Short mmCIF file of C-alpha atoms in Angstrom, two decimals:
data_model
loop_
_atom_site.label_atom_id
_atom_site.label_comp_id
_atom_site.label_asym_id
_atom_site.label_seq_id
_atom_site.Cartn_x
_atom_site.Cartn_y
_atom_site.Cartn_z
CA MET A 149 145.20 144.65 18.72
CA GLN A 150 148.19 146.08 16.87
CA ASP A 151 150.55 144.59 19.48
CA VAL A 152 148.94 141.16 19.05
CA MET A 153 149.28 141.37 15.27
CA ARG A 154 152.93 142.44 15.56
CA SER A 155 153.62 139.52 17.91
CA GLY A 156 151.99 137.10 15.47
CA SER A 157 153.89 138.56 12.51
CA LYS A 158 157.23 138.10 14.27
CA LYS A 159 156.41 134.47 15.03
CA ILE A 160 155.44 133.89 11.41
CA ALA A 161 158.68 135.40 10.15
CA LEU A 162 160.75 133.27 12.51
CA ARG A 163 158.84 130.05 11.78
CA LEU A 164 158.28 130.24 8.03
CA LEU A 165 161.02 132.35 6.48
CA PRO A 166 164.09 130.26 7.43
CA LEU A 167 162.82 127.10 5.69
CA LEU A 168 161.46 128.99 2.69
CA CYS A 169 164.69 130.95 2.37
CA LEU A 170 166.73 127.76 2.52
CA GLY A 171 164.53 126.34 -0.23
CA TYR A 172 165.07 129.44 -2.33
CA VAL A 173 168.85 129.24 -1.79
CA VAL A 174 168.82 125.71 -3.19
CA ALA A 175 166.46 126.73 -6.03
CA TYR A 176 168.72 129.52 -7.20
CA LEU A 177 171.84 127.43 -6.74
CA ASP A 178 170.40 124.72 -9.00
CA ARG A 179 169.41 127.40 -11.48
CA ILE A 180 172.77 129.15 -11.84
CA ASN A 181 175.28 126.39 -11.04
CA VAL A 182 175.47 125.90 -14.80
CA SER A 183 177.49 129.16 -14.91
CA PHE A 184 180.31 127.38 -13.05
CA ALA A 185 179.78 124.02 -14.71
CA ALA A 186 180.33 125.86 -18.00
CA LEU A 187 184.00 126.34 -17.11
CA GLN A 188 184.44 122.59 -17.87
CA LEU A 189 181.14 121.65 -19.51
CA ASN A 190 181.51 123.91 -22.54
CA GLU A 191 184.79 122.26 -23.48
CA ASP A 192 183.58 118.70 -22.82
CA LEU A 193 180.41 119.16 -24.90
CA SER A 194 182.06 121.51 -27.45
CA LEU A 195 179.53 124.27 -26.70
CA SER A 196 180.06 127.69 -28.28
CA PRO A 197 179.22 130.82 -26.22
CA ALA A 198 175.94 131.14 -28.14
CA ALA A 199 175.06 127.46 -27.57
CA TYR A 200 175.79 127.74 -23.86
CA GLY A 201 173.71 130.93 -23.63
CA LEU A 202 170.81 129.19 -25.39
CA GLY A 203 171.00 126.18 -23.06
CA ALA A 204 171.22 128.37 -19.96
CA GLY A 205 168.21 130.34 -21.14
CA LEU A 206 166.07 127.34 -22.10
CA PHE A 207 165.41 126.82 -18.39
CA PHE A 208 163.15 129.86 -18.59
CA ALA A 209 161.27 128.60 -21.65
CA GLY A 210 160.01 125.61 -19.68
CA TYR A 211 159.47 127.78 -16.61
CA VAL A 212 157.32 130.33 -18.44
CA LEU A 213 155.18 127.80 -20.31
CA PHE A 214 154.12 126.01 -17.12
CA GLU A 215 153.98 128.95 -14.72
CA VAL A 216 150.25 129.76 -14.79
CA PRO A 217 149.08 126.10 -14.80
CA SER A 218 151.40 125.39 -11.87
CA ASN A 219 150.01 128.30 -9.85
CA LEU A 220 146.42 127.28 -10.51
CA ILE A 221 147.19 123.73 -9.33
CA LEU A 222 148.87 125.17 -6.22
CA ARG A 223 145.71 127.15 -5.42
CA ARG A 224 143.66 123.95 -5.65
CA VAL A 225 145.89 121.43 -3.80
CA GLY A 226 147.52 123.75 -1.27
CA ALA A 227 150.82 125.56 -1.11
CA LYS A 228 152.96 123.19 0.91
CA VAL A 229 152.05 120.09 -1.13
CA TRP A 230 152.78 121.79 -4.44
CA ILE A 231 155.93 123.63 -3.30
CA SER A 232 157.21 120.29 -1.97
CA ARG A 233 156.49 118.60 -5.32
CA ILE A 234 158.30 121.38 -7.16
CA MET A 235 161.43 121.05 -5.04
CA ILE A 236 161.66 117.27 -5.22
CA SER A 237 161.23 117.16 -9.01
CA TRP A 238 163.69 119.95 -9.76
CA GLY A 239 166.28 118.41 -7.42
CA LEU A 240 166.08 115.11 -9.29
CA ILE A 241 166.34 116.76 -12.72
CA SER A 242 169.23 118.97 -11.59
CA ALA A 243 171.13 115.86 -10.46
CA LEU A 244 170.39 114.10 -13.76
CA THR A 245 171.98 117.02 -15.64
CA ALA A 246 175.27 115.41 -14.62
CA PHE A 247 174.72 112.87 -17.38
CA VAL A 248 174.19 115.15 -20.38
CA HIS A 249 176.58 114.27 -23.19
CA ASN A 250 175.85 116.65 -26.08
CA GLU A 251 174.08 119.90 -26.99
CA THR A 252 170.67 118.23 -27.35
CA THR A 253 170.67 116.51 -23.95
CA PHE A 254 171.96 119.71 -22.33
CA TYR A 255 169.10 121.69 -23.87
CA LEU A 256 166.57 119.05 -22.85
CA CYS A 257 167.66 118.96 -19.19
CA ARG A 258 167.62 122.74 -18.91
CA PHE A 259 164.10 122.86 -20.41
CA LEU A 260 162.84 120.12 -18.07
CA LEU A 261 164.41 121.85 -15.06
CA GLY A 262 162.38 124.95 -15.93
CA ILE A 263 159.16 122.92 -16.13
CA ALA A 264 159.90 121.33 -12.76
CA GLU A 265 160.55 124.65 -11.01
CA ALA A 266 157.64 126.53 -12.62
CA GLY A 267 155.43 128.12 -10.00
CA PHE A 268 157.93 128.07 -7.13
CA LEU A 269 158.38 131.83 -6.58
CA PRO A 270 154.73 132.77 -7.28
CA GLY A 271 153.65 129.91 -5.04
CA VAL A 272 155.84 131.12 -2.19
CA ILE A 273 154.63 134.70 -2.69
CA LEU A 274 150.97 133.62 -2.56
CA TYR A 275 151.70 131.43 0.46
CA LEU A 276 153.28 134.33 2.35
CA ASN A 277 150.37 136.60 1.37
CA GLN A 278 148.12 134.20 3.31
CA TRP A 279 150.19 134.89 6.43
CA LEU A 280 151.82 138.33 6.31
CA LEU A 281 150.22 141.76 6.61
CA PRO A 282 150.78 144.10 3.63
CA GLN A 283 153.03 146.42 5.62
CA ASP A 284 155.44 143.56 6.35
CA ARG A 285 155.71 142.07 2.88
CA ALA A 286 158.48 144.07 1.21
CA ARG A 287 160.86 143.29 4.05
CA ALA A 288 159.90 139.61 4.10
CA LEU A 289 160.12 139.31 0.32
CA SER A 290 163.50 141.08 0.38
CA VAL A 291 164.71 138.55 2.96
CA LEU A 292 163.36 135.76 0.74
CA ALA A 293 164.92 137.22 -2.38
CA SER A 294 168.21 137.75 -0.54
CA SER A 295 168.38 133.96 -0.48
CA THR A 296 169.22 134.04 -4.18
CA ALA A 297 172.11 136.38 -3.47
CA VAL A 298 173.17 134.14 -0.57
CA ALA A 299 173.10 131.24 -3.04
CA GLY A 300 175.53 133.15 -5.22
CA LEU A 301 177.63 134.09 -2.20
CA VAL A 302 177.88 130.55 -0.83
CA GLY A 303 177.51 128.72 -4.12
CA SER A 304 180.37 130.50 -5.89
CA PRO A 305 183.22 129.07 -3.78
CA LEU A 306 181.27 125.82 -3.23
CA SER A 307 180.85 125.29 -6.97
CA MET A 308 184.53 125.93 -7.61
CA TRP A 309 185.39 123.42 -4.86
CA LEU A 310 183.09 120.82 -6.41
CA LEU A 311 184.72 121.37 -9.80
CA GLY A 312 187.94 120.44 -8.03
CA MET A 313 186.56 116.90 -7.49
CA ASP A 314 187.30 116.32 -11.17
CA GLY A 315 188.23 112.69 -11.82
CA LEU A 316 186.91 111.25 -8.54
CA TRP A 317 185.19 107.91 -9.26
CA GLY A 318 185.52 108.63 -12.97
CA LEU A 319 183.25 111.70 -12.91
CA ARG A 320 184.12 115.17 -14.13
CA GLY A 321 183.96 118.07 -11.68
CA TRP A 322 180.86 119.55 -13.34
CA GLN A 323 179.08 116.21 -12.93
CA TRP A 324 179.78 116.19 -9.17
CA LEU A 325 178.52 119.77 -9.04
CA PHE A 326 175.11 118.89 -10.50
CA VAL A 327 174.64 115.74 -8.39
CA LEU A 328 175.69 117.18 -5.03
CA GLU A 329 173.79 120.45 -5.50
CA GLY A 330 170.62 118.65 -6.62
CA ILE A 331 170.20 116.32 -3.64
CA PRO A 332 169.47 119.08 -1.04
CA ALA A 333 166.40 120.18 -3.03
CA VAL A 334 164.86 116.72 -2.69
CA LEU A 335 165.50 116.65 1.07
CA LEU A 336 164.10 120.15 1.57
CA GLY A 337 161.00 119.26 -0.45
CA VAL A 338 160.25 116.50 2.05
CA ALA A 339 160.96 118.85 4.99
CA ILE A 340 158.56 121.50 3.68
CA LEU A 341 155.80 118.91 3.26
CA LEU A 342 156.22 117.84 6.89
CA ALA A 343 156.86 121.21 8.55
CA LEU A 344 154.82 123.99 6.90
CA PRO A 345 151.19 124.64 7.97
CA ASN A 346 148.85 125.80 5.22
CA ARG A 347 147.34 128.85 6.96
CA PRO A 348 147.48 130.83 10.24
CA THR A 349 144.34 129.25 11.73
CA VAL A 350 146.01 125.82 11.93
CA ALA A 351 149.40 127.01 13.20
CA LYS A 352 149.92 125.50 16.65
CA TRP A 353 152.57 128.07 17.55
CA LEU A 354 150.16 131.05 17.27
CA THR A 355 147.89 131.94 20.18
CA ASP A 356 144.14 132.18 19.61
CA ALA A 357 144.36 135.97 19.94
CA GLU A 358 147.13 136.16 17.34
CA LYS A 359 145.21 133.91 14.95
CA SER A 360 142.09 136.03 15.30
CA ALA A 361 143.89 139.37 14.90
CA LEU A 362 145.94 138.26 11.88
CA GLN A 363 143.05 136.56 10.13
CA GLY A 364 140.85 139.60 10.76
CA ALA A 365 143.44 141.90 9.16
CA LEU A 366 143.89 139.57 6.18
CA ASP A 367 140.09 139.35 5.78
CA ARG A 368 139.87 143.17 5.76
CA GLU A 369 142.50 143.23 3.02
CA ALA A 370 140.55 140.66 1.01
CA GLY A 371 137.36 142.68 1.47
CA TYR A 372 139.07 145.85 0.30
CA LEU A 373 140.44 144.11 -2.77
CA GLU A 374 136.94 142.78 -3.49
CA LEU A 375 135.37 146.22 -3.09
CA HIS A 376 137.83 147.81 -5.50
CA HIS A 377 137.70 144.91 -7.96
CA PHE A 378 141.33 143.93 -7.46
CA ASN A 379 140.39 140.26 -7.22
CA ARG A 380 138.62 140.02 -10.57
CA LEU A 381 139.95 139.05 -13.96
CA GLY A 382 139.38 141.80 -16.49
CA PRO A 383 140.95 144.40 -18.80
CA SER A 384 142.18 146.65 -15.98
CA LEU A 385 143.93 143.75 -14.27
CA PHE A 386 145.58 142.53 -17.45
CA SER A 387 146.78 146.01 -18.46
CA THR A 388 148.43 146.36 -15.04
CA VAL A 389 149.85 142.84 -15.29
CA ALA A 390 151.27 143.57 -18.76
CA LEU A 391 153.08 146.70 -17.58
CA LEU A 392 154.38 145.09 -14.39
CA GLY A 393 155.40 142.05 -16.42
CA LEU A 394 157.49 144.29 -18.67
CA VAL A 395 159.20 145.83 -15.62
CA TYR A 396 159.97 142.38 -14.26
CA PHE A 397 161.14 141.20 -17.70
CA CYS A 398 163.73 143.98 -17.79
CA MET A 399 164.95 143.19 -14.28
CA VAL A 400 165.17 139.42 -14.86
CA LEU A 401 166.93 139.88 -18.21
CA GLY A 402 169.55 142.00 -16.47
CA MET A 403 169.81 139.67 -13.48
CA TYR A 404 170.53 136.49 -15.43
CA GLY A 405 172.42 138.25 -18.17
CA VAL A 406 174.94 139.25 -15.50
CA ALA A 407 174.75 136.24 -13.14
CA PHE A 408 175.06 133.51 -15.81
CA TRP A 409 178.13 135.15 -17.32
CA MET A 410 179.87 136.71 -14.31
CA PRO A 411 182.26 133.77 -13.66
CA GLN A 412 183.37 133.83 -17.28
CA ILE A 413 183.68 137.64 -17.29
CA LEU A 414 185.93 137.46 -14.23
CA LYS A 415 187.87 134.53 -15.71
CA ASP A 416 188.64 136.60 -18.82
CA ILE A 417 189.83 139.50 -16.64
CA LEU A 418 192.11 137.18 -14.67
CA GLY A 419 193.53 135.80 -17.91
CA GLY A 420 196.24 133.25 -17.19
CA ALA A 421 196.27 133.98 -13.45
CA ASP A 422 195.45 131.37 -10.81
CA LEU A 423 191.68 130.69 -10.92
CA SER A 424 191.52 129.16 -7.44
CA LEU A 425 190.11 132.45 -6.07
CA LEU A 426 187.57 132.90 -8.86
CA GLY A 427 184.72 131.57 -6.71
CA TRP A 428 185.52 134.05 -3.95
CA TYR A 429 185.76 136.96 -6.38
CA ASN A 430 182.41 135.95 -7.83
CA ALA A 431 180.91 135.88 -4.30
CA ILE A 432 181.72 139.53 -3.54
CA PRO A 433 178.96 141.09 -5.73
CA PHE A 434 176.44 138.65 -4.21
CA LEU A 435 177.48 139.70 -0.70
CA ALA A 436 176.93 143.33 -1.69
CA ALA A 437 173.52 142.37 -3.10
CA VAL A 438 172.45 140.76 0.20
CA VAL A 439 173.32 143.88 2.21
CA GLY A 440 171.85 146.30 -0.31
CA MET A 441 168.54 144.53 -0.87
CA LEU A 442 167.86 144.08 2.85
CA ALA A 443 168.50 147.79 3.42
CA ILE A 444 166.25 148.82 0.52
CA GLY A 445 163.49 146.38 1.56
CA TRP A 446 163.61 147.77 5.10
CA SER A 447 163.42 151.31 3.72
CA SER A 448 160.44 150.42 1.53
CA ASP A 449 158.46 149.00 4.48
CA ARG A 450 159.46 151.81 6.84
CA LEU A 451 158.34 154.51 4.40
CA GLY A 452 155.39 152.51 3.04
CA GLU A 453 156.67 153.30 -0.46
CA ARG A 454 157.25 150.80 -3.27
CA LYS A 455 157.35 152.45 -6.69
CA LEU A 456 160.29 154.81 -6.22
CA HIS A 457 162.30 152.05 -4.55
CA VAL A 458 161.82 149.89 -7.65
CA ILE A 459 162.75 152.74 -10.00
CA GLY A 460 165.82 153.70 -7.96
CA SER A 461 167.02 150.10 -7.85
CA LEU A 462 166.69 149.73 -11.63
CA ILE A 463 168.66 152.94 -12.19
CA LEU A 464 171.39 151.64 -9.86
CA ALA A 465 171.52 148.36 -11.79
CA ALA A 466 171.78 150.13 -15.16
CA ALA A 467 174.62 152.30 -13.88
CA GLY A 468 176.43 149.20 -12.61
CA CYS A 469 176.19 147.48 -16.01
CA VAL A 470 177.57 150.55 -17.78
CA LEU A 471 180.45 150.84 -15.31
CA ALA A 472 181.17 147.11 -15.62
CA GLY A 473 181.45 147.57 -19.38
CA LYS A 474 183.94 150.41 -18.91
CA ALA A 475 186.00 148.75 -16.14
CA THR A 476 189.40 147.33 -17.04
CA GLY A 477 190.91 145.90 -13.85
CA LEU A 478 189.68 143.24 -11.45
CA LEU A 479 188.79 145.58 -8.57
CA GLY A 480 186.91 148.02 -10.79
CA SER A 481 184.98 145.18 -12.43
CA ILE A 482 184.00 143.62 -9.09
CA ALA A 483 182.89 147.03 -7.75
CA ALA A 484 180.77 147.72 -10.86
CA LEU A 485 179.25 144.23 -10.87
CA SER A 486 178.46 144.66 -7.16
CA LEU A 487 176.58 147.85 -7.94
CA ALA A 488 174.66 146.08 -10.69
CA LEU A 489 173.70 143.17 -8.44
CA ILE A 490 172.64 145.45 -5.57
CA GLY A 491 170.25 147.22 -7.94
CA LEU A 492 168.93 144.08 -9.62
CA TRP A 493 168.25 142.12 -6.44
CA SER A 494 166.83 145.15 -4.59
CA VAL A 495 163.99 145.42 -7.09
CA ILE A 496 162.39 142.16 -5.97
CA GLY A 497 161.00 142.94 -2.49
CA PRO A 498 159.37 146.32 -3.22
CA PHE A 499 158.21 145.14 -6.66
CA TRP A 500 156.24 142.14 -5.37
CA ALA A 501 154.89 144.11 -2.42
CA PHE A 502 153.65 146.71 -4.95
CA ALA A 503 152.16 144.10 -7.29
CA THR A 504 150.39 141.94 -4.71
CA ALA A 505 148.77 144.98 -3.07
CA ARG A 506 146.62 145.16 -6.21
CA MET A 507 145.43 141.57 -6.47
CA GLY A 508 143.41 139.10 -4.43
CA GLY A 509 141.77 135.69 -4.86
CA LEU A 510 141.88 134.20 -8.34
CA ALA A 511 143.27 137.46 -9.73
CA ALA A 512 146.31 137.08 -7.48
CA ALA A 513 146.90 133.46 -8.52
CA VAL A 514 146.68 134.34 -12.22
CA GLY A 515 148.21 137.82 -12.04
CA VAL A 516 151.31 136.88 -10.03
CA ALA A 517 151.92 133.88 -12.27
CA LEU A 518 151.51 135.98 -15.44
CA ILE A 519 153.86 138.70 -14.19
CA ASN A 520 156.43 136.09 -13.26
CA SER A 521 155.96 134.33 -16.61
CA ILE A 522 156.40 137.51 -18.63
CA GLY A 523 159.34 138.50 -16.47
CA ASN A 524 161.12 135.19 -16.67
CA THR A 525 161.20 135.27 -20.46
CA GLY A 526 163.95 137.76 -19.70
CA GLY A 527 165.81 134.88 -18.08
CA PHE A 528 165.95 133.25 -21.52
CA PHE A 529 166.95 136.36 -23.45
CA GLY A 530 169.54 137.68 -20.97
CA PRO A 531 172.01 134.77 -21.11
CA TYR A 532 171.34 134.18 -24.82
CA VAL A 533 171.87 137.82 -25.85
CA MET A 534 175.06 138.01 -23.81
CA GLY A 535 176.31 134.78 -25.43
CA TRP A 536 175.36 135.86 -28.94
CA LEU A 537 177.04 139.24 -28.56
CA LYS A 538 180.13 137.62 -27.04
CA SER A 539 180.36 135.30 -30.06
CA ALA A 540 179.83 138.21 -32.47
CA THR A 541 182.20 140.73 -30.83
CA ALA A 542 184.58 138.54 -28.75
CA ASP A 543 183.84 140.95 -25.88
CA TYR A 544 181.35 141.28 -23.01
CA ARG A 545 181.11 145.08 -23.11
CA VAL A 546 178.44 145.40 -25.77
CA GLY A 547 176.27 142.88 -23.96
CA LEU A 548 176.56 144.82 -20.69
CA TYR A 549 175.57 148.06 -22.42
CA VAL A 550 172.54 146.34 -23.96
CA LEU A 551 171.51 145.11 -20.50
CA ALA A 552 171.76 148.69 -19.22
CA LEU A 553 169.45 149.93 -21.99
CA VAL A 554 166.90 147.24 -21.15
CA LEU A 555 166.99 148.28 -17.49
CA VAL A 556 166.30 151.90 -18.51
CA LEU A 557 163.22 150.58 -20.34
CA GLY A 558 162.22 149.01 -17.02
CA VAL A 559 162.53 152.39 -15.31
CA VAL A 560 160.21 154.00 -17.88
CA SER A 561 157.71 151.13 -17.62
CA MET A 562 157.56 151.34 -13.82
CA ALA A 563 157.06 155.09 -14.01
CA LEU A 564 153.94 154.46 -16.13
CA VAL A 565 152.35 152.12 -13.56
CA ARG A 566 149.79 153.84 -11.37
CA GLY A 567 150.99 154.29 -7.80
CA GLY A 568 149.17 154.05 -4.48
CA LYS A 569 148.95 151.52 -1.66
CA PRO A 570 145.28 150.47 -1.37
CA ALA A 571 145.38 147.30 0.70
CA LEU A 572 147.98 148.66 3.11
CA THR A 573 145.65 151.51 4.09
CA ALA A 574 142.74 149.14 4.54
CA VAL A 575 144.56 146.76 6.87
CA LYS A 576 145.97 149.53 9.05
CA ALA A 577 142.55 151.07 9.45
#
């Protein structure tokens, strides 16, 4: 039976993860391409560092407000239909950002982009939970989350190249960037609608034995969650959600506080030097993040341990932010930022594997969305705080130290969450 389940799990990973990962690459690219557009956009729209930080962060205001409703709709209409809708709408809005012409329209497009993308990550997590066994989830979620680092790795030089199209057909480089990086989301949304099955029992590429074994294991997990009240809405669920939401808030604040400002941090370090390599320099920390998070996700699944992997990753990220604040040269800054990104991105896989092992049914739909909503408010505060402190001090160092303190708060919060791995034990039994 175990061999049949393993065979089915491998097929699922090979069939589902590539398309979902590609979708997540595009999602993250459309989310952070504003960090490169800002190299021209800020001047064209006369945006101050604080105004840019506010606009970058407003994405998360729309995202958070519509997160829970989006996830509840997904549970009703089905994952692939709703994920497809999300991708098509955010691709269109991302492309339309090319036509903003002042602070107000910039803010509006960022807010609408957040509304369009709301529910994407929780939806994908819930979708994968309907397919993957608990013992395989940290690795799979780390692979999925590595897509965001891949987006930074590939998107950094790509975005700089697109900025180089400045003047073609009368459009600025940042306008080409938004248009050409928005179109793939629309195409992938259509592909997901056509290609993804909703659940294992209707997957034509699984044998009957694999369907039966996988569904049986997933049913045992659901039964265990029911027995221990992990699928019910109540005070115990919401206290856990609040604490996990705080952990995720600290991680997301650090993630976007660094990612949305990294091109400008590196630009300041380069000074008057040739900026043609800026995209490649910016890609190095993302490459480190891909390698690091896959290794930590593998370790988490191999050891069956989640909590300490999350805590260790947060400590690594905090240390990276402190070292980035102290670094003076280009190599030292890239090394420190790489350390920070390894820690920040490596939280994601073990964190969501830990969180979803405690929720089922309606509780999972609401709980995952609430955690992601609470967490993604950090996506608003991270860029804004960095921008505000840069305006106030004319330096990025203070902002990086503040990010490190927030990540230490995340360490303390995670330490307070009760440990254990209930559903994993049930499914292996």
